XYZ file of C-alpha atoms in Angstrom:
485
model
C 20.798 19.203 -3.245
C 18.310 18.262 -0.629
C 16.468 14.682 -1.126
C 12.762 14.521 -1.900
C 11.880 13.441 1.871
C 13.791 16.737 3.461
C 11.983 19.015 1.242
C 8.893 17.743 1.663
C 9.476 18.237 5.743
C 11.018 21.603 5.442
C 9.475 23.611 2.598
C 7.446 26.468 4.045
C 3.839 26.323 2.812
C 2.488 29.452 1.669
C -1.596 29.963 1.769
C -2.703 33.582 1.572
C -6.187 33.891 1.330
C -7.383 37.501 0.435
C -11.338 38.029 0.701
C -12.995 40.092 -2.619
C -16.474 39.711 -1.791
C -17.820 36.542 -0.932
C -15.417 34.313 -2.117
C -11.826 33.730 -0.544
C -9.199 33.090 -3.224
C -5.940 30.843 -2.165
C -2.225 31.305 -3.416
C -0.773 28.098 -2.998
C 3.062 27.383 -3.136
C 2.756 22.999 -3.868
C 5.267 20.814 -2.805
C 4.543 18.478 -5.544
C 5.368 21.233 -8.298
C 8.890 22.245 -6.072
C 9.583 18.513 -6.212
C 8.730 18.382 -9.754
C 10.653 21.515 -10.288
C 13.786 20.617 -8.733
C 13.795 17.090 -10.409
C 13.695 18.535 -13.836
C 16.771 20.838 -13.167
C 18.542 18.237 -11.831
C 19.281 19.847 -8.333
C 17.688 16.322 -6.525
C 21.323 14.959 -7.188
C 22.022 11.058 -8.180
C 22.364 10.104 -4.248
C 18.885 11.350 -3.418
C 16.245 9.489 -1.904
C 13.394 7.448 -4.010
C 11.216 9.804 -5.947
C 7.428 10.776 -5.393
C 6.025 9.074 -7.982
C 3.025 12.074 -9.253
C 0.716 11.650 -11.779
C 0.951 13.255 -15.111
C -3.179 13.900 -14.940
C -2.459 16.126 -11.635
C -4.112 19.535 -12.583
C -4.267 21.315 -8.945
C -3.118 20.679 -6.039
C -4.316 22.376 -2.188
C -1.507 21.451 -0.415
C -2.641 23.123 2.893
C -6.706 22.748 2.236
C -6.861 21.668 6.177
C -4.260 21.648 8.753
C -4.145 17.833 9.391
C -6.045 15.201 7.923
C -9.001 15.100 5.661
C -11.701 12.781 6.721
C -14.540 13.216 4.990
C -16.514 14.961 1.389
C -19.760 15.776 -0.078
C -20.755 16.961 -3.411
C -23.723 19.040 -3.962
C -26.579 18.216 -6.139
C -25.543 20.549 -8.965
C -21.611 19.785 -8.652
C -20.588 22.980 -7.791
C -19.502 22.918 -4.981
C -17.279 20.698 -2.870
C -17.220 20.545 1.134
C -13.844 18.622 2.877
C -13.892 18.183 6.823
C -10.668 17.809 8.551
C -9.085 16.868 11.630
C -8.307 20.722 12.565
C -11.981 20.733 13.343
C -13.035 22.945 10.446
C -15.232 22.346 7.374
C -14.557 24.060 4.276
C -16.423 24.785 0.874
C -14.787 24.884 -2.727
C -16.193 26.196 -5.599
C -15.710 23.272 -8.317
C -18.609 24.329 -11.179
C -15.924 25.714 -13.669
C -12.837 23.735 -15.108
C -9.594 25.903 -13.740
C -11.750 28.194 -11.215
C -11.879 26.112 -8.921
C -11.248 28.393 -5.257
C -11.764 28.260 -1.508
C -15.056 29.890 -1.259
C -16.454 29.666 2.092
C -14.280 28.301 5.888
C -16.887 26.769 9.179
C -14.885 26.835 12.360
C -16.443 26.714 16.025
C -16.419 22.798 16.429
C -14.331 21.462 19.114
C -13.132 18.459 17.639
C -12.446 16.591 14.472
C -14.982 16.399 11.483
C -16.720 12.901 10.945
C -19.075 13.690 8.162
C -21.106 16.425 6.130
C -23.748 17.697 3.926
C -25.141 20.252 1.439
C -29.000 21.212 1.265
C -29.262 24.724 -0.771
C -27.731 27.405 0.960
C -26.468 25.262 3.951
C -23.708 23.150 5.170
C -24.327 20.987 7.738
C -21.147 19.223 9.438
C -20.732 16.219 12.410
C -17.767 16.226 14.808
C -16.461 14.056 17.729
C -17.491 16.817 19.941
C -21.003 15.390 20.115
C -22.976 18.108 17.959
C -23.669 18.961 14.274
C -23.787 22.478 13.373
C -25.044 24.214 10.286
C -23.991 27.023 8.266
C -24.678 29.926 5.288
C -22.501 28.868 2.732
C -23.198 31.819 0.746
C -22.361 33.864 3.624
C -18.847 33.255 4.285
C -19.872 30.121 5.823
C -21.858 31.412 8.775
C -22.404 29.500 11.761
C -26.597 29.148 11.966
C -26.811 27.207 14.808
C -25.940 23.933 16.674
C -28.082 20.630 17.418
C -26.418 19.274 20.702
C -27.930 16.225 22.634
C -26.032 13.232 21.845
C -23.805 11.889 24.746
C -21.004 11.377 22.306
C -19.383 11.287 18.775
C -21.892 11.374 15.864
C -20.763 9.001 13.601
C -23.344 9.989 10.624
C -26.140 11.690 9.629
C -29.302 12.009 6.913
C -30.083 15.369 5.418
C -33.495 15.034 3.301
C -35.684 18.032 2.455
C -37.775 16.643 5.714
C -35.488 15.542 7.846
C -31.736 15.771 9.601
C -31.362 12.039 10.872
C -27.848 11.727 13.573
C -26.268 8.362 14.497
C -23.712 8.424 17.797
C -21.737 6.257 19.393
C -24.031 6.909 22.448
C -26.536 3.988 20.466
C -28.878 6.466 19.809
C -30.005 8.285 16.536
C -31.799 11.795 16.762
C -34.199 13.172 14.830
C -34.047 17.214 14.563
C -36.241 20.043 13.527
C -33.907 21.575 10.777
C -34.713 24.908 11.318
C -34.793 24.913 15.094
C -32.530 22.617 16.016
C -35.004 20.936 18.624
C -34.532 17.527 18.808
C -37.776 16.067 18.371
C -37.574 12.009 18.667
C -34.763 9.520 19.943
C -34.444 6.268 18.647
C -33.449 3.768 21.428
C -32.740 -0.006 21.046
C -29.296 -0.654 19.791
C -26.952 -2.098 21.809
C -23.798 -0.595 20.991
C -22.540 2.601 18.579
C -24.619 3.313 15.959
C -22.849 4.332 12.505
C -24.268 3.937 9.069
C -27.986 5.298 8.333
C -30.212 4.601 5.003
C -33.300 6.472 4.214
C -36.189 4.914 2.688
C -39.192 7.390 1.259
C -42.726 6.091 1.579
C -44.109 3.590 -0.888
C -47.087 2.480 -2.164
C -47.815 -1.064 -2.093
C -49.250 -2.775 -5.295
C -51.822 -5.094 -5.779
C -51.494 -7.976 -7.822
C -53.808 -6.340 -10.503
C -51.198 -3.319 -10.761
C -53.049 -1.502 -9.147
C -52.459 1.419 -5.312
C -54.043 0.234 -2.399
C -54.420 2.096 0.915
C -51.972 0.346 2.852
C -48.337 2.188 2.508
C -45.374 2.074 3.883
C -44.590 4.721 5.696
C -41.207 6.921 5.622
C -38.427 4.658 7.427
C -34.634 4.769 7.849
C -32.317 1.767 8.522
C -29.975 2.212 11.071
C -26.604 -0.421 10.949
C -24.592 -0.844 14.501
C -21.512 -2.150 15.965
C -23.757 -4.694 17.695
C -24.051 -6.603 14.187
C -27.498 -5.531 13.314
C -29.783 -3.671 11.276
C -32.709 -1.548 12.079
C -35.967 -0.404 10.155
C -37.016 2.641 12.240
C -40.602 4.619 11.667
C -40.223 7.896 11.319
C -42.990 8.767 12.809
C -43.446 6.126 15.805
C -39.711 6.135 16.076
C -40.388 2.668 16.867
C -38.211 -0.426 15.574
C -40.272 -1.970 12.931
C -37.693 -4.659 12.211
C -34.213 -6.124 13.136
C -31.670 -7.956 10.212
C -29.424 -10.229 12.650
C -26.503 -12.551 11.011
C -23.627 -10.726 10.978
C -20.880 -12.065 13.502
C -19.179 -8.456 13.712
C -20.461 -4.329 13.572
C -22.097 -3.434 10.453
C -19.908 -0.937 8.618
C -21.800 0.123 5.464
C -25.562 0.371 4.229
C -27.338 0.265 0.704
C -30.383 -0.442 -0.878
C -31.607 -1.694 -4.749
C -32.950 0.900 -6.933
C -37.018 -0.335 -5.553
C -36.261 -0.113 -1.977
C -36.881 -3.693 -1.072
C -33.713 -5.158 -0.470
C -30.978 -4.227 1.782
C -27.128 -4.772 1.512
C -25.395 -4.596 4.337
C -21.266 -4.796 5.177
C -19.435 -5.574 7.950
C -16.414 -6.158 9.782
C -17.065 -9.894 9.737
C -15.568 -9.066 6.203
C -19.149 -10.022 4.185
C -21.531 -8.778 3.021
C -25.628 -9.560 3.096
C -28.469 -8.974 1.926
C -31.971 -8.785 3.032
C -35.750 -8.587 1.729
C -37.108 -5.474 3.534
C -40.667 -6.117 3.827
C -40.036 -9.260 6.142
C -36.297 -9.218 7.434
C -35.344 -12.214 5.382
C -31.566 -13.397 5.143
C -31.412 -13.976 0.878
C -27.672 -14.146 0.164
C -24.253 -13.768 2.129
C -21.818 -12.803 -0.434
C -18.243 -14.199 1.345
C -14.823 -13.647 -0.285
C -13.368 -10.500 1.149
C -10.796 -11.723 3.585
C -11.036 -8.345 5.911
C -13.347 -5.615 6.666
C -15.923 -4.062 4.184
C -15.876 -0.454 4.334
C -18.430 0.763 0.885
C -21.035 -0.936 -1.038
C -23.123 0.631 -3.810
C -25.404 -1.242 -6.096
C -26.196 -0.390 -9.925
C -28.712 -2.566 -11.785
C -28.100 -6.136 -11.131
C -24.639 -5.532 -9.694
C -22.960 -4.859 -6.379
C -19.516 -2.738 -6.071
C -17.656 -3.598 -2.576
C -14.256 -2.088 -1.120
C -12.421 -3.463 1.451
C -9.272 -3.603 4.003
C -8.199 -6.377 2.033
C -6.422 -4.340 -0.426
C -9.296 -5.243 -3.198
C -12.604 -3.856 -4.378
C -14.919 -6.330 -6.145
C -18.176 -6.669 -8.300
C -20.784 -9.323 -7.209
C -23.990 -10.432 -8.885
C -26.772 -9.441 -6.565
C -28.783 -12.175 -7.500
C -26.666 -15.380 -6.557
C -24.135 -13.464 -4.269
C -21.528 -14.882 -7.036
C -18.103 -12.630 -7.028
C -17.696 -11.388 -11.137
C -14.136 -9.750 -10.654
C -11.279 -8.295 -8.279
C -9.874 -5.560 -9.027
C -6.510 -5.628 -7.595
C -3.056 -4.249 -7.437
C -3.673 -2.237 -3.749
C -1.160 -2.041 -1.517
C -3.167 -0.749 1.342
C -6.686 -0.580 2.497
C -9.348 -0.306 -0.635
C -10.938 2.887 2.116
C -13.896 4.154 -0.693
C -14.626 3.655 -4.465
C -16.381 5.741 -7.379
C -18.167 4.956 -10.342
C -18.268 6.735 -13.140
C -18.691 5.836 -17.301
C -17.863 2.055 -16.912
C -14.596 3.002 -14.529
C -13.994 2.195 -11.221
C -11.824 4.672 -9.037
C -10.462 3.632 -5.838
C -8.919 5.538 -2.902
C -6.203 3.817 -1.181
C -4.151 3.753 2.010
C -1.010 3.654 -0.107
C -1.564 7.075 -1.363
C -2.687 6.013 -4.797
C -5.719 6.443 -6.709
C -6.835 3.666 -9.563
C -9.359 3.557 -12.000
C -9.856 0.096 -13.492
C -12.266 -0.924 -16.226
C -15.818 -2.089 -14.151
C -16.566 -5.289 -16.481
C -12.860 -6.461 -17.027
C -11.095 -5.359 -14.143
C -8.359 -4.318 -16.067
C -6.096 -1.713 -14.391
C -6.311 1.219 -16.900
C -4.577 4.431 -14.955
C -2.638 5.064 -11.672
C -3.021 8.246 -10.119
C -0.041 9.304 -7.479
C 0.573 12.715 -5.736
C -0.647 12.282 -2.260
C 1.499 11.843 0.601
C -0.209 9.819 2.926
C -3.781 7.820 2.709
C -6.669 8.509 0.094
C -9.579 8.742 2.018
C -12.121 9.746 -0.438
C -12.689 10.902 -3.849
C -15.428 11.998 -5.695
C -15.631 12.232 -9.862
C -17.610 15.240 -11.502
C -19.579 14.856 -15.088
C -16.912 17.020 -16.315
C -14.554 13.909 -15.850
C -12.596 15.375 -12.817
C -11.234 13.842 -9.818
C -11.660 15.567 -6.572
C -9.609 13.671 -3.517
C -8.781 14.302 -0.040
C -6.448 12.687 1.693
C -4.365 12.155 5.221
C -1.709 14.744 4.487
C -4.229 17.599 4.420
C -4.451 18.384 0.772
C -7.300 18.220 -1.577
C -6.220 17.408 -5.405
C -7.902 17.943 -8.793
C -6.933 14.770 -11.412
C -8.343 14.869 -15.126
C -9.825 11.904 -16.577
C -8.703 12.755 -20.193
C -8.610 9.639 -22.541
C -9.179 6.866 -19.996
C -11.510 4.904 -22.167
C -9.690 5.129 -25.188
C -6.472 4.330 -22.896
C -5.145 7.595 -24.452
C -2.211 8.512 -22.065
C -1.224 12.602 -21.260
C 1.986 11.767 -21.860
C 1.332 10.465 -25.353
C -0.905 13.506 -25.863
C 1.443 16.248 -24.543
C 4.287 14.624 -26.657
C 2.068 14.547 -29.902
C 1.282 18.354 -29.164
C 4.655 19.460 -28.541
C 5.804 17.258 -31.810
C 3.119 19.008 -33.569
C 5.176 22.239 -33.012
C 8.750 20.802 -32.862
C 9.221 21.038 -29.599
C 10.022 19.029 -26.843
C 7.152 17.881 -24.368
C 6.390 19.895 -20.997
C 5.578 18.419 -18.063
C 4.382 19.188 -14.522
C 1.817 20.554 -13.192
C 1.852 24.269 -15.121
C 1.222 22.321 -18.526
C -1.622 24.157 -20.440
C -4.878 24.100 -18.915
C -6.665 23.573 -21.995
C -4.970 20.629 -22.628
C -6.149 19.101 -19.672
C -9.763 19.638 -20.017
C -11.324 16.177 -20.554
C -14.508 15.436 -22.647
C -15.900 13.275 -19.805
C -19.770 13.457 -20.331
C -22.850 12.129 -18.064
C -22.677 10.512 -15.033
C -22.464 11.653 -11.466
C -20.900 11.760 -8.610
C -19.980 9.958 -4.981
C -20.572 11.280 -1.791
C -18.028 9.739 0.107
C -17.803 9.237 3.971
C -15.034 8.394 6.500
C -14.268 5.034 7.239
C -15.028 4.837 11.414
C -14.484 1.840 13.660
C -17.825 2.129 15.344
C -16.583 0.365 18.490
C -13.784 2.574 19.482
C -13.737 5.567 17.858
C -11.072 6.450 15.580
C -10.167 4.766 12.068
C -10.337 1.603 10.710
C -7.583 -0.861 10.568
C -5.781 -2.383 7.563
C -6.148 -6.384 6.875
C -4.964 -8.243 4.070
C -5.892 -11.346 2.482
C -5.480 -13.031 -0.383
C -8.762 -11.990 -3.096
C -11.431 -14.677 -3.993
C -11.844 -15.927 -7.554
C -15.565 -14.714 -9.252
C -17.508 -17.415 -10.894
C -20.218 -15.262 -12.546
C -18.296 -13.233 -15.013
C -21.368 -13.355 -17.336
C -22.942 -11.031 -15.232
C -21.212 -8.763 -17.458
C -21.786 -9.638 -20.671
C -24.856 -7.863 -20.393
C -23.386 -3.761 -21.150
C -26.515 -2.138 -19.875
C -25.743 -3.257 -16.256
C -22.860 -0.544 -16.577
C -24.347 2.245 -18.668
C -25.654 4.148 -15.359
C -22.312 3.812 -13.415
C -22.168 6.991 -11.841
């Protein structure tokens, strides 16, 4: 007759991975389906504490995927596999390309402190850590350890991973540039004046005349570099010298992105806006002001620009006229990253939840609930899946089933169950099969952790009361949201 709270403190976790081959397969023993379990035979008792609320779309849950918290994601480029980095100081890659397959296929330990972002290229893995060093590995061996790139004087706060080039940002103001398959460090870029976090690459591009036609002048590959000192940097590759600086921001520059052509730059920041930028001559074109906190993610699609925020809100902006279009609200927490996928917004929050609201209305169409502790990134598959880590060290799998018809499981599980004059099931061993979602096209995010580039650690929770948009035409035009991804 134990509440909710004591079991989930005292229930022995079970995670016994045996090795056929290649691929390591978990046994997992969830608290969520014991809570579940217990509920439905009435053992929780009326006096018990307030129920977990979990969702009904919860398909798996890996209750022990690190030992501590999860900071940080990546998806690789053919969705098969996911990578999670935790606080335990280990990386570790999941096999995701088949609905109800998904496994533990490959663990990366040697770092000496916590994970603070990775990548997939091919075969490898290549991690970040607070102990100053990225590492790569063989996924397809087990996750072997390859080698280390070591230099940096302290924690890496990101990194770029192109088919050219592994790109490191530190909180020593410096970013590296590394021979991949050496691990020589072959250029530093010097001239920020304080920790150095977000990077943005930008491939070469030809420059047009004004009869349409190439000329000889290019511009070279560059990466923009964003820093707690409040500006922006375009970097030459292969100079490594500063070829321009974006100053206006009053605070450190969080978050990074760039319009589909390359020529102008978003940038957020603590100073809790957001700005934008012509990239060719560093000019200031719109502040977009209304979050009332930090601004942790921006992304861009078409004529629109998604933000997320410590304000408890995510919003859509017009790029254009810097205009706010909607709020999508209802947060309790810190907004920490976002998703976009078939005209849906998904949001990972400090108050455990996941949301999904409709991108043009804002309306709040599904709550997903399971995690114990703070959603610190998701990413959604073209199958319709929704892969989340979180502060309490699991990794979950959500279906999408029905969300744009605002079909619920419930309704469809009780229509089945009707069907054969029987009463609904519920929890987390319903049929498989009748999960599976239909959840076609799109993509996926590559999420990153959330760091407070001037001490490092995590960002801190604001709140603030959300701004009203004025350009809600913006939307009226559907093709702005057929790409969301």
């Amino acid at each position: 007759h134990a509440p909710a709270a004591l079991i989930i403190q005292t229930v022995t976790k079970i995670y016994d991975f045996r090795h056929h081959g290649s691929v390591y397969q978990p046994l997992t023993i969830s608290i969520h389906s014991l809570l579940r379990q217990r509920e439905q035979e009435g053992e929780m008792g009326s006096g018990s504490s307030k129920k977990m609320e979990i969702s009904p779309y919860l398909i798996t849950t890996f209750d022990d995927a690190h030992e501590g918290g999860i900071n940080c994601m990546a998806v690789n480029k053919d969705h098969t596999l996911i990578a999670t980095g935790g606080e335990d100081f280990a990386a570790k890659v999941w096999f995701v390309g088949k609905a109800n397959t998904e496994r533990l296929k490959a663990v990366c330990s040697g770092h000496k402190g916590y994970i603070t972002a990775l990548k997939m290229y091919d075969e490898f893995l290549v991690t970040a850590s607070e102990d100053k060093t990225l590492r790569k590995w063989d996924i397809d061996n087990d996750g072997e350890f390859i080698l280390e790139y070591a230099g940096h004087k302290s924690i890496i706060n990101d990194f770029l991973l192109t088919e050219d080039y592994l790109l490191s940002s530190s909180y020593d103001k410096t970013v590296r540039w590394w021979q991949f398959v050496t691990g020589e460090c072959l250029k530093v870029f010097d001239g920020h004046k304080r920790s150095v976090g977000p990077l943005l690459y930008l491939p070469a591009k030809s420059k047009i005349d004004e009869d349409n036609q190439e000329i000889d002048d290019q511009r070279d590959e560059m990466f923009i570099s964003g820093s707690s000192d409040g500006t922006a940097k375009l970097w030459n590759l292969e100079t490594a010298k500063c070829s321009r600086t974006f100053s206006g921001h009053e605070s450190a520059i969080t978050c990074l992105t760039v319009e589909a052509s390359h020529e102008v730059l978003f940038t957020g920041s603590l100073d809790c806006t957001i700005r934008s930028w012509l990239i060719e001559t560093g000019q200031a074109l719109k502040t977009f002001s209304g979050h009332e906190a930090p601004v942790l993610q921006i992304q861009v699609l078409n004529k629109l620009l998604f933000s997320s925020s410590s304000d408890h809100t995510a919003k859509s902006w017009v790029t254009e006229f810097g205009d706010c279009t909607r709020t999508y609200k209802g947060h309790k927490h810190s907004v920490h990253r976002f998703a976009l996928h078939e005209g849906i917004i998904y949001t990972a929050c400090g108050d455990h939840m996941i949301r999904a609201f409709d991108a043009k209305s804002g309306t709040l169409k599904r709550t997903f609930g399971g995690h114990l502790q703070s959603v610190n990134a998701l990413a959604v598959l073209p199958n319709g899946r929704i892969f989340s880590i979180s502060n309490d060290g699991s990794l979950i799998i959500w279906d999408t089933i029905g969300i744009k018809s605002d079909q619920t499981l419930r309704d469809e599980k009780k229509k089945n169950a009707n069907d054969k004059g029987g009463p609904p099931k519920s929890g987390r061993g319903a049929s498989p099969q009748s999960l599976n979602g239909s959840m076609n096209g799109g993509g996926s995010a590559s999420p990153e952790v959330a760091i407070d580039m001037d001490a490092p650690g995590r960002e801190t929770p604001g709140g603030g009361k959300p701004s009203k948009g004025k350009a809600n035409a913006a939307f009226d035009d559907e093709d702005d949201l057929d790409d969301l991804n």
